[in-house]
Coordinates of C-alpha atoms in Angstrom, one line a residue:
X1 CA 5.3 22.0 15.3
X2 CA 2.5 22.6 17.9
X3 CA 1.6 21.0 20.6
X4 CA -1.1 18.9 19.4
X5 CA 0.9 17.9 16.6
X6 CA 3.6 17.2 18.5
X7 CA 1.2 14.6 20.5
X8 CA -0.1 13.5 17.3
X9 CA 3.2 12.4 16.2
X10 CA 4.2 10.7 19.4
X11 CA 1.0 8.6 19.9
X12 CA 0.4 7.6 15.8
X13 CA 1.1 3.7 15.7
X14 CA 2.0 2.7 18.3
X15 CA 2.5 -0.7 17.2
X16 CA 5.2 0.8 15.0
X17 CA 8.3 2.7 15.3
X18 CA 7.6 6.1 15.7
X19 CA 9.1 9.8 16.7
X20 CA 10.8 8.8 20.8
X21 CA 8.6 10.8 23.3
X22 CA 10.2 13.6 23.6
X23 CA 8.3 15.6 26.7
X24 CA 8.8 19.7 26.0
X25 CA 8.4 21.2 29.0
X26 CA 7.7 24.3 27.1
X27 CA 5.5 22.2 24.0
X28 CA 3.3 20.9 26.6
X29 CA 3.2 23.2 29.7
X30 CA 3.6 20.7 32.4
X31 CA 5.7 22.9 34.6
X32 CA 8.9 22.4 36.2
X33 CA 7.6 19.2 38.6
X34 CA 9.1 17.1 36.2
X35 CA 13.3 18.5 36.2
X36 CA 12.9 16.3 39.8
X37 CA 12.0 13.1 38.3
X38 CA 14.1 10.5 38.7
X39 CA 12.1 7.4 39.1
X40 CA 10.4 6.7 35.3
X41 CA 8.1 3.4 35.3
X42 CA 7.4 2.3 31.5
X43 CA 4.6 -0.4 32.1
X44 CA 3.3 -2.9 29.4
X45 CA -0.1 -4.1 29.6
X46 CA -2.0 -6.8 28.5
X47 CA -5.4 -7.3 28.2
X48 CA -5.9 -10.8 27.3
X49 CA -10.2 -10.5 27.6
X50 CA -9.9 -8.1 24.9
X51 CA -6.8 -9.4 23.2
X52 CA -5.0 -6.0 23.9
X53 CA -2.8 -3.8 24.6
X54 CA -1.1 -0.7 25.7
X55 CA 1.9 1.4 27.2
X56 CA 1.0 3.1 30.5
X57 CA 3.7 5.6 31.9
X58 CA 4.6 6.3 35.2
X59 CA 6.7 9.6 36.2
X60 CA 7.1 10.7 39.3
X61 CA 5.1 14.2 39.9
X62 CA 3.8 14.9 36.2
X63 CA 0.3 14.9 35.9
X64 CA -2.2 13.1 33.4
X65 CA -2.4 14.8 29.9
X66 CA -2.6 13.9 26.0
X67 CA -4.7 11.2 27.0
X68 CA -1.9 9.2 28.0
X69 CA -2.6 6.6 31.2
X70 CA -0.5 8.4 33.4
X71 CA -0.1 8.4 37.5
X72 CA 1.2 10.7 39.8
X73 CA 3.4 8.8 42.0
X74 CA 5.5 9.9 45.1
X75 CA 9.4 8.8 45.2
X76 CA 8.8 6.3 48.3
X77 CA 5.3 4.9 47.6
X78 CA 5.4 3.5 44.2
X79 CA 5.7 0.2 45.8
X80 CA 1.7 1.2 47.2
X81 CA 0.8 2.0 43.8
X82 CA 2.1 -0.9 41.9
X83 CA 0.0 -3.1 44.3
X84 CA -3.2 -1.3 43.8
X85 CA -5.8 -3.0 41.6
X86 CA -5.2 -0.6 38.3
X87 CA -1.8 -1.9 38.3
X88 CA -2.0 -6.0 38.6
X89 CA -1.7 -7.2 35.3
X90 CA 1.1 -5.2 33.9
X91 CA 4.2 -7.1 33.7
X92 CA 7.1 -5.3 32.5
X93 CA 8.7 -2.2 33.2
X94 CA 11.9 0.1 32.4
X95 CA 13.2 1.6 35.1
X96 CA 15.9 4.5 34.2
X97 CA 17.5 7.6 35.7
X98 CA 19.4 9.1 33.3
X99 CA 18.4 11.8 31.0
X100 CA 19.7 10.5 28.1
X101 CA 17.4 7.2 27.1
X102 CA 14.6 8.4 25.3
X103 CA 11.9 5.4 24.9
X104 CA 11.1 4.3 21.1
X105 CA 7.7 2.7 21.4
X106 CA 7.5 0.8 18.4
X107 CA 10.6 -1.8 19.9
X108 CA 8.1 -3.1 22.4
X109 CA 5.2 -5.2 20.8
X110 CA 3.4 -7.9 21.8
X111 CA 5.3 -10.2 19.1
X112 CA 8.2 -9.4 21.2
X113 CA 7.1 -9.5 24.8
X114 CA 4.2 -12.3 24.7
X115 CA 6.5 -15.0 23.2
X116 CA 8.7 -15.2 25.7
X117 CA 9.5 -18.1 28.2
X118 CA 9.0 -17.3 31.7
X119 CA 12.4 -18.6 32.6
X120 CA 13.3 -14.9 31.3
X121 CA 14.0 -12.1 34.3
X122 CA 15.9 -9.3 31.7
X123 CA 14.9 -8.2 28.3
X124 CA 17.5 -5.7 26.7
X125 CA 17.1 -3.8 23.2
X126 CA 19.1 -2.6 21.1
X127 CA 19.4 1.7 20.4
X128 CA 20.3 4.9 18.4
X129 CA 23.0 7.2 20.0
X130 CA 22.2 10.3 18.9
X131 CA 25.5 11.8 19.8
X132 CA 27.7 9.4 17.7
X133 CA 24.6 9.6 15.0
X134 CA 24.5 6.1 14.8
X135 CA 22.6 2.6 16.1
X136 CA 24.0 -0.1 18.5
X137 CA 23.4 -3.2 17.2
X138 CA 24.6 -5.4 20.2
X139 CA 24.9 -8.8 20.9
X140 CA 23.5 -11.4 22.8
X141 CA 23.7 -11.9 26.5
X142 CA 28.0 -11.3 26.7
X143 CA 28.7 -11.7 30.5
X144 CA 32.4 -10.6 30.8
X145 CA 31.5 -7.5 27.9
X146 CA 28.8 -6.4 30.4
X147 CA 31.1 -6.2 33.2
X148 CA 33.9 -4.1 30.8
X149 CA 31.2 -2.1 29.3
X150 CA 27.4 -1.5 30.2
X151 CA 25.8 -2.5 27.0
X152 CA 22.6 -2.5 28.6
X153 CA 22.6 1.1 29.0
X154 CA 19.6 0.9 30.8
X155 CA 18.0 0.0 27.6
X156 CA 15.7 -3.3 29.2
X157 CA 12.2 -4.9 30.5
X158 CA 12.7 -6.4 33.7
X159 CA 9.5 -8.6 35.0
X160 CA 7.3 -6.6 37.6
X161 CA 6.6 -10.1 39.9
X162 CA 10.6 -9.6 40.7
X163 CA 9.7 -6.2 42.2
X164 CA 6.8 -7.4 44.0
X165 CA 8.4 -10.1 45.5
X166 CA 11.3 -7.8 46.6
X167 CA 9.7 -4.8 48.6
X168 CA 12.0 -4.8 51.6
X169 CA 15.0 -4.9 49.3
X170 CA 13.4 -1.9 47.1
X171 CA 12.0 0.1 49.6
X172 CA 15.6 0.4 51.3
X173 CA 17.6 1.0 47.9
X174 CA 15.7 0.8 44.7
X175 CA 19.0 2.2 42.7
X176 CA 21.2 -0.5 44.7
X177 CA 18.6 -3.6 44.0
X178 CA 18.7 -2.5 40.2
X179 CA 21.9 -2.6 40.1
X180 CA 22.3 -6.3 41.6
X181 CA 19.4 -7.2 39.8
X182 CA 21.6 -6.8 36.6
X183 CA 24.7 -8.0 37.6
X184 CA 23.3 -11.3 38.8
X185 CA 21.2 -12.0 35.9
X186 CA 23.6 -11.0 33.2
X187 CA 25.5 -13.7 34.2
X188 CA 22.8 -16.3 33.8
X189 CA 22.5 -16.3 29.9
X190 CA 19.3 -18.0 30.1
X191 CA 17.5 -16.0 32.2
X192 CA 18.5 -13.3 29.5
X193 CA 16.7 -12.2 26.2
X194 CA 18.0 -9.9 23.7
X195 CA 15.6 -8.4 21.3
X196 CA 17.7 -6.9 18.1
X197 CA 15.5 -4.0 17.7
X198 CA 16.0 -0.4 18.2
X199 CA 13.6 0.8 20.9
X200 CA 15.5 3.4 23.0
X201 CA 17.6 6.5 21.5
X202 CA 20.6 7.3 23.5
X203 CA 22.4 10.6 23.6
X204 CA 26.0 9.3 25.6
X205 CA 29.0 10.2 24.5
X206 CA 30.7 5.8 24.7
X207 CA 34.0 6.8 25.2
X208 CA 33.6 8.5 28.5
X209 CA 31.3 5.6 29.6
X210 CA 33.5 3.1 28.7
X211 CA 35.7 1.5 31.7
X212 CA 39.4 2.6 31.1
X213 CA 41.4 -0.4 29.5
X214 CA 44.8 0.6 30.7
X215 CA 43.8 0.5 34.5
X216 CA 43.6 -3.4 34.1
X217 CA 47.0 -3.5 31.8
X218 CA 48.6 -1.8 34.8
X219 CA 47.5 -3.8 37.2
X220 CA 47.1 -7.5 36.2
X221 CA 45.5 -10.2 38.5
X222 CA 48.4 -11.9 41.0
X223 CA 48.8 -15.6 41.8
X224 CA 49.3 -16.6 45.2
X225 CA 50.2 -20.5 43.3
X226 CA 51.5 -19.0 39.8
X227 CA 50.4 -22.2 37.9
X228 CA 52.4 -23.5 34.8
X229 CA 51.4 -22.4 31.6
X230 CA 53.0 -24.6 28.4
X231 CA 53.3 -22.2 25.6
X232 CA 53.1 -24.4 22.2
X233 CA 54.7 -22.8 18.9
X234 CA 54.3 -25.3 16.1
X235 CA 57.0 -24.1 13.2
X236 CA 58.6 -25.1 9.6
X237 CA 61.8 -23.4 9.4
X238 CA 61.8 -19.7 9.1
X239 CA 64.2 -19.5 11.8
X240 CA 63.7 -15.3 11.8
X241 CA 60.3 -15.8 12.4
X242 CA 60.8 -18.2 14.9
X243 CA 63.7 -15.9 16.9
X244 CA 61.1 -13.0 16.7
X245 CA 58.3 -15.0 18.6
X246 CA 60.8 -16.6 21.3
X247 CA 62.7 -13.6 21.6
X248 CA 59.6 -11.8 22.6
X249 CA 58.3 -14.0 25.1
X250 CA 62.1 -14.1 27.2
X251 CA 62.5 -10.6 27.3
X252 CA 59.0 -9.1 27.9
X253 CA 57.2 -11.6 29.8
X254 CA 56.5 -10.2 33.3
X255 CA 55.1 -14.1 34.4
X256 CA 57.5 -16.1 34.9
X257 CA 56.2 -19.9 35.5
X258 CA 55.9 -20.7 32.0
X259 CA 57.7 -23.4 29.7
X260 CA 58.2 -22.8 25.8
X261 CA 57.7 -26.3 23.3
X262 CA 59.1 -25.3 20.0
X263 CA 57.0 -28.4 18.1
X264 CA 59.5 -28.9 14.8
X265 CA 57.4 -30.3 11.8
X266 CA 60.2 -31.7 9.6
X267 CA 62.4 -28.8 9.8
X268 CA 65.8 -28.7 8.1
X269 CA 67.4 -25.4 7.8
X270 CA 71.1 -25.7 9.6
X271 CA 69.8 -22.1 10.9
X272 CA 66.7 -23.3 12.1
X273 CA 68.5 -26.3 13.7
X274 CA 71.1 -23.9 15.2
X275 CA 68.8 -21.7 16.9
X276 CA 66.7 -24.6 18.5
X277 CA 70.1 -26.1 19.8
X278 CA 71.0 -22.4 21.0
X279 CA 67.4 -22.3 23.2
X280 CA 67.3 -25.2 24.3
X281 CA 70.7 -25.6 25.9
X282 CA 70.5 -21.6 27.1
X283 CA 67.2 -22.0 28.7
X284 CA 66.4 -24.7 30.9
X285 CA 62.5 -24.1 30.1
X286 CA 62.6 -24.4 26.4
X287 CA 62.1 -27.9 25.1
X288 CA 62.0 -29.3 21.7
X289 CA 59.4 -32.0 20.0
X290 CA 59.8 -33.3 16.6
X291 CA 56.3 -34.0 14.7
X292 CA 58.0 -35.8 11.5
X293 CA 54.9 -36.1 9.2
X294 CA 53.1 -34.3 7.2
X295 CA 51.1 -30.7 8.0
X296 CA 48.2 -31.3 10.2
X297 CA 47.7 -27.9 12.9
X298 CA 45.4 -29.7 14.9
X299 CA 47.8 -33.2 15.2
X300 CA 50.9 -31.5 15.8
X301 CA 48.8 -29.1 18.7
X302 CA 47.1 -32.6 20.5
X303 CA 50.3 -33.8 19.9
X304 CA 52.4 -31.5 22.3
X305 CA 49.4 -30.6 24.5
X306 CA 50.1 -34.5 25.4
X307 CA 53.4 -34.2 26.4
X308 CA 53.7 -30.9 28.6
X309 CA 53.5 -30.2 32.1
X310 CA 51.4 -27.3 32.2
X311 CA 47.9 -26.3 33.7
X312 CA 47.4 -24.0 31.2
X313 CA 47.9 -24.2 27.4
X314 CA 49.1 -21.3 25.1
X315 CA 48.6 -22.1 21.6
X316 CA 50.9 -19.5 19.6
X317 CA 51.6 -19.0 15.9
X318 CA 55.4 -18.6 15.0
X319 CA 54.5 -15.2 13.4
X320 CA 54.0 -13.3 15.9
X321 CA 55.7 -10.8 18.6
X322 CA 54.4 -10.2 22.1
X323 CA 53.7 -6.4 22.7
X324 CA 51.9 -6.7 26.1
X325 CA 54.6 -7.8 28.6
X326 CA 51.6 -9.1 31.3
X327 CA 50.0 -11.3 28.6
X328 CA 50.4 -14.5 30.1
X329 CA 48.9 -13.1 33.6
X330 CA 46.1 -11.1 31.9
X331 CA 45.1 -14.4 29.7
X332 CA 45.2 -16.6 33.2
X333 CA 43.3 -14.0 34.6
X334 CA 39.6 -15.5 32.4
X335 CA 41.2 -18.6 31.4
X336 CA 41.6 -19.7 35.4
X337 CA 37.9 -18.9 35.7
X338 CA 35.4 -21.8 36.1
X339 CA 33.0 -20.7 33.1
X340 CA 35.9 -19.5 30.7
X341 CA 37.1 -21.5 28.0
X342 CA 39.3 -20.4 25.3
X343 CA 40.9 -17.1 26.2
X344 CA 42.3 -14.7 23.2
X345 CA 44.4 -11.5 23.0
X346 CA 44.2 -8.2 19.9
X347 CA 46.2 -9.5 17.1
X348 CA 47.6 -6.4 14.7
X349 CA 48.9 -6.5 11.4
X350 CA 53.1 -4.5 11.8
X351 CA 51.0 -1.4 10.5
X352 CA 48.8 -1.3 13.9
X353 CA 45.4 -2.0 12.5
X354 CA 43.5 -5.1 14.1
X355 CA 44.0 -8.3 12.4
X356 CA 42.0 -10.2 14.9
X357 CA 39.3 -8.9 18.1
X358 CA 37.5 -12.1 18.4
X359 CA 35.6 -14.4 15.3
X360 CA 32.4 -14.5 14.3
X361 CA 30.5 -17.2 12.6
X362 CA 28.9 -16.1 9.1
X363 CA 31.0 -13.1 8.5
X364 CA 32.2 -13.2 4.9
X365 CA 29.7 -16.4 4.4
X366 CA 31.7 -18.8 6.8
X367 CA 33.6 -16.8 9.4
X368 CA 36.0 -14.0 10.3
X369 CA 37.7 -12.1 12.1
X370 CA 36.0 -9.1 13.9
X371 CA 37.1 -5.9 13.2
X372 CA 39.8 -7.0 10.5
X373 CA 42.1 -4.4 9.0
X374 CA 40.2 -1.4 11.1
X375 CA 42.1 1.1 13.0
X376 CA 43.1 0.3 16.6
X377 CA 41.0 2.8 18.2
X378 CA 38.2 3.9 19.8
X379 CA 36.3 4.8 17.6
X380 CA 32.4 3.4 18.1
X381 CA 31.0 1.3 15.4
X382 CA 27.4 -0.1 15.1
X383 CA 29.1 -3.0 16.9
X384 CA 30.6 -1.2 19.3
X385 CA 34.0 -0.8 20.3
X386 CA 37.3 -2.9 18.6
X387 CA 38.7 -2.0 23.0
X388 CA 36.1 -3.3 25.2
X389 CA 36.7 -7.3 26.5
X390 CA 33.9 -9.4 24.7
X391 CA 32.6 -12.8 24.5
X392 CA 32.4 -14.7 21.2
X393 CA 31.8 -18.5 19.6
X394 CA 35.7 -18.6 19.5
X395 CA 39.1 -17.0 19.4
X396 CA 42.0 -17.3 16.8
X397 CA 44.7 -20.3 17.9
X398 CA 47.5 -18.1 16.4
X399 CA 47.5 -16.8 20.3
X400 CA 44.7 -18.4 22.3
X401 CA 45.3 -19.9 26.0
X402 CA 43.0 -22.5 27.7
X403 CA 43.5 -24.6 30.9
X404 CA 44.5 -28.3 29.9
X405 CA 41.6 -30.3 31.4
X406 CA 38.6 -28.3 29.3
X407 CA 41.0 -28.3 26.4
X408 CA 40.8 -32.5 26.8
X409 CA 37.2 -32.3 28.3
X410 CA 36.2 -31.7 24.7
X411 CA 38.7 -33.7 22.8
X412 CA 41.2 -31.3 21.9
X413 CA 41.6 -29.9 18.3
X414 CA 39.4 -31.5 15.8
X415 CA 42.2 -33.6 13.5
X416 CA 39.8 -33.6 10.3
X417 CA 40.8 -29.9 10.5
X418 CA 44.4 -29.6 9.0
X419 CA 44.6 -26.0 8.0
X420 CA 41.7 -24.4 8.5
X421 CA 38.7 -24.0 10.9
X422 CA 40.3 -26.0 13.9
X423 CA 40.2 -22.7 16.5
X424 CA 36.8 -22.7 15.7
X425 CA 35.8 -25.7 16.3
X426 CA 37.4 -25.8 19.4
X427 CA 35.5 -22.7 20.6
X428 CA 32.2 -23.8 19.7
X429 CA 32.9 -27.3 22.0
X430 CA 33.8 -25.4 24.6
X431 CA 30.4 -23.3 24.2
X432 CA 28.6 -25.9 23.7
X433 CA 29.4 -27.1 26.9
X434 CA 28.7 -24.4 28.3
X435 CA 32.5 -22.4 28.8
X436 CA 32.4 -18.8 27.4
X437 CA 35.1 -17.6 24.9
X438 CA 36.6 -14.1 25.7
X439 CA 38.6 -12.0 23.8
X440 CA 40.8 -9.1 25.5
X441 CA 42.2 -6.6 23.9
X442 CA 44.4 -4.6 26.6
X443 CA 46.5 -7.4 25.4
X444 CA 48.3 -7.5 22.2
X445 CA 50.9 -8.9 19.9
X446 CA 51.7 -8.6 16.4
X447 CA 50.5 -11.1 14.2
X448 CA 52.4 -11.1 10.6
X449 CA 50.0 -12.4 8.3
X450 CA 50.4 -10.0 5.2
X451 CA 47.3 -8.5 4.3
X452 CA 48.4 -8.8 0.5
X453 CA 49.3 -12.6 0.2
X454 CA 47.5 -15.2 -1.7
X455 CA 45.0 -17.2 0.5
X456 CA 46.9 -20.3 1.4
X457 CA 45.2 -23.4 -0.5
X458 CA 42.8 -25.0 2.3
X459 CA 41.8 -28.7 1.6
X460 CA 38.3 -29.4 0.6
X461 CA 38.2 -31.8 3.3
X462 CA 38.4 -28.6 5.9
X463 CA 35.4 -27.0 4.4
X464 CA 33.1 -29.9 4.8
X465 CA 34.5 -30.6 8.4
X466 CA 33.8 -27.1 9.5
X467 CA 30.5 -27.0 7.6
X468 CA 29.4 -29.7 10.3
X469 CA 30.1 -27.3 13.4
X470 CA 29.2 -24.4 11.9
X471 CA 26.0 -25.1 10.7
X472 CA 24.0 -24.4 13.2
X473 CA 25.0 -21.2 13.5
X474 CA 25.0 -20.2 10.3
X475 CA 21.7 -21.0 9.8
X476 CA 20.3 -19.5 13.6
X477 CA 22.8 -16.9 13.8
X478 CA 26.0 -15.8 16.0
X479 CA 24.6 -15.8 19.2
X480 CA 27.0 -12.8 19.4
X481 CA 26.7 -10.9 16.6
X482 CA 23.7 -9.0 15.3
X483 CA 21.5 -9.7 12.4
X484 CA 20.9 -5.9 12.0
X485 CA 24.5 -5.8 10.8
X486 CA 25.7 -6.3 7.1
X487 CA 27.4 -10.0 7.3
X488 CA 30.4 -8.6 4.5
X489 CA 30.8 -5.3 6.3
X490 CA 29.8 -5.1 9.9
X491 CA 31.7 -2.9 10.8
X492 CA 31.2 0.2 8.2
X493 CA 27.4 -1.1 7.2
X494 CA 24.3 -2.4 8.3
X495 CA 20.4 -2.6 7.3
X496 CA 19.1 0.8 7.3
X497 CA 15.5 -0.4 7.5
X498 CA 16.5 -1.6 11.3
X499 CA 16.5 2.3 12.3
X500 CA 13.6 4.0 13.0
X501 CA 12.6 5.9 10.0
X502 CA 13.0 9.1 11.9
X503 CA 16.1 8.4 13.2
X504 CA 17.5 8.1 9.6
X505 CA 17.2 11.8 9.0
X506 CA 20.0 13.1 11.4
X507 CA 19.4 17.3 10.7
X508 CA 15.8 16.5 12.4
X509 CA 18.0 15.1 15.1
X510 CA 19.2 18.5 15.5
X511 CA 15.8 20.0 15.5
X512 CA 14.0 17.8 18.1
X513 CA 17.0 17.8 20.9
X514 CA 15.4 16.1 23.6
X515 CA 15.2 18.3 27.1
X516 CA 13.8 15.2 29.1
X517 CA 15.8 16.2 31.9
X518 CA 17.7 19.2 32.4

């Protein structure tokens, strides 16, 4: 390909998704000035006399060429330039120093960027890694993934008036004011907009980006006042099950201020009766409470969370086996935070694939748990990774911990819900008003739900219940999922026509390496 091809093929539709700029030194002879750019400015304009309108690119020390509007600019006076005349009506720009995001110029259109609220100080997009030759379909604004993992990737639109009203700040430390830019406004989920369309490629390898998860498993958060935390394990019988789960918590548990309610529902096993007699007289903070009616999750939960002592609630299945031996500090760790709500560890099937990383509303047509049955690795999906802390509607209550007063702030489980659909409902009343869910996987415990057994028979009456809840975002969307991805198999699939036709054809990958930077 030539060079005037080459430009050809850059510049054709610009309205669409086309081939990402990839600037040859050698294709287009513009020297060596630009293996010292750090500072790239990708402004949109808008011509509203005209109705329309146009990229123009700023990078420091390359000259004008291909037509192109672009600027040479120094590395200490762009603040100058961006005040000039020329330059007062763009209002959005990328800023980026690494020489791996390669801007797609078909993401950014006016139907995206003109219909936004001014409210809005970040836009972020989703990309293409070229590396793992594959898209990241991300989702919406996710405070506590952002701080485990920068899924922004520089990969956003931030509003030009910001950096105009800034210049002391910028002129000091443009990097530094970037940076806190970011942080502050990731955390303000309206002041964020997430636009689920590929407009950067990204050649990053995600593993060696990605914060190390065992750091924080080696050193969980310390309470000066260790507060009490009331772990609740509703059961029937199956006394090995049972002795499994306790077991667990008295010999691994590294926190000790915790108190364990064993909530019998019409038990009668001599065994079973026999090992609660054995815990409760052996350890002063195991207590027993009899719920003698029928199966109702939700009632016999509400019913011990009114009884016990504790700050904190741990709502825990009889099936399962603590692995992580600081999982009661590590959940208090979110769950103690003023925005967190419910707060839930990595469940795995006894074979070591994930039976639970978080739930998301309209997976399988009503909703599932992410990641199910995949490998506990990590290994990046379209999603991202299974390892990295995220934020979700809502967390499984076979292991999910929540601090007492926001569990009653929004009425506690949801007693319509019997079987099915009550840790849901729970999550999306605590999002609702306005607590964020977060799952963690440097935690874990086996869960053993056998993969191969028979769905249990859920009443009718749970179905309609949840349908009420879930509606909403059934019909908008998972606020954190992405509606690139395939709703039956995230995970492995999504919808091809959301990648940049180019991009689909990996060998010409190969062929058109981008050399941005060097």
């Amino acid at each position: 390909m030539n060079t005037k091809e080459f430009i050809k093929l850059c510049l054709h539709k610009i309205t669409e998704f086309i081939a990402p700029i990839y600037f040859y030194r050698k294709a287009l002879n513009i020297g060596k000035g630009l293996s010292n750019a750090k500072i790239i400015f990708l402004l949109y304009e808008i011509d509203k006399k005209r109705n329309e309108s146009h990229w123009k690119i700023f990078f420091k020390n390359i000259r004008k060429f291909a037509g192109f509007a672009c600027y040479e600019i120094g590395s200490k006076n762009y603040l100058e330039f961006l005040e000039q005349k020329k330059t007062e009506d763009l209002n959005h720009f990328v800023w980026f120093e690494a020489k791996d995001l390669i801007p797609l110029l078909g993401g950014f259109t006016d139907e995206v960027l003109c219909n936004l609220p001014p409210s809005i100080k970040l836009i972020y997009f989703d990309t293409f890694n070229t590396k793992h030759k594959k898209p990241f379909f991300k989702p919406g604004p996710s405070p506590e993934y952002f701080e485990d993992f920068d899924y922004l990737e520089g990969a956003f639109l931030i509003p030009l008036a910001e950096f105009r009203n800034n210049k002391e700040k910028i002129q000091k430390d443009l990097a530094g004011y970037i940076k806190s830019f970011v942080s502050e406004y990731s955390f303000n989920q309206n002041s964020v907009a997430h636009i689920p369309r590929i407009a950067f490629s990204v050649d990053r390898d995600y593993h060696s980006s990605q914060k190390v998860l065992s750091s924080q498993e080696d050193k969980p958060k310390s309470f000066v006042k260790k507060p009490l935390v009331s772990i609740l394990i509703p059961f029937r019988d199956r006394p090995e099950l049972l002795k499994v789960a306790v077991d667990s918590i008295l010999e691994k548990s590294s926190y000790s201020n915790y108190e364990i309610i064993l909530i019998s529902n019409q038990s009668k096993e001599k065994e079973t009766l026999d090992l609660i007699h054995f815990y409760t007289k052996n350890n002063p903070n195991i207590k027993k409470l009899e719920y003698d009616s029928i199966f109702n999750f939700s009632a016999i939960n509400n019913y011990a969370a009114k009884q016990v002592n504790g700050e904190y609630l741990l709502f825990l299945n009889n099936d399962t086996e603590v692995i992580s031996s600081h999982f009661l500090e590590g959940m208090l760790e979110y769950a103690s935070k003023a925005k967190i709500g419910l707060v839930g560890p990595k469940l795995l099937f006894p074979d070591g694939t994930i039976q639970h990383a978080g739930i998301i509303l309209g997976l399988t047509g009503m909703a599932e748990h992410a990641f199910k049955f995949q490998k506990d690795s990590d290994e990046f999906t379209a999603f991202g990774f299974p390892n990295s802390i995220r934020n979700y509607l809502s967390v499984t209550a076979a292991c999910a911990m929540v601090s007492k007063k926001k569990f009653w702030e929004v009425g506690g489980f949801n007693e319509s819900l019997t079987v099915c659909g009550n840790d849901v409902n729970l999550g999306i009343k605590l999002f609702e008003k306005g607590y964020r869910n977060v799952y963690l996987p440097h935690i874990s415990l086996f869960h053993f739900e056998s993969k191969s057994r028979k769905n249990t028979k859920i009443p009718d009456g749970d179905f309609i219940e949840s349908m009420k809840s879930y509606k909403r975002y059934l019909e908008e969307g998972d606020p954190y999922f992405n509606q690139n991805l395939d709703y039956k198999f995230p995970w492995l699939s999504y919808n091809m026509s959301s990648v940049p036709a180019h991009l689909r054809n990996l060998e010409r990958l190969k062929r058109l390496k981008p050399v941005l930077f060097e």
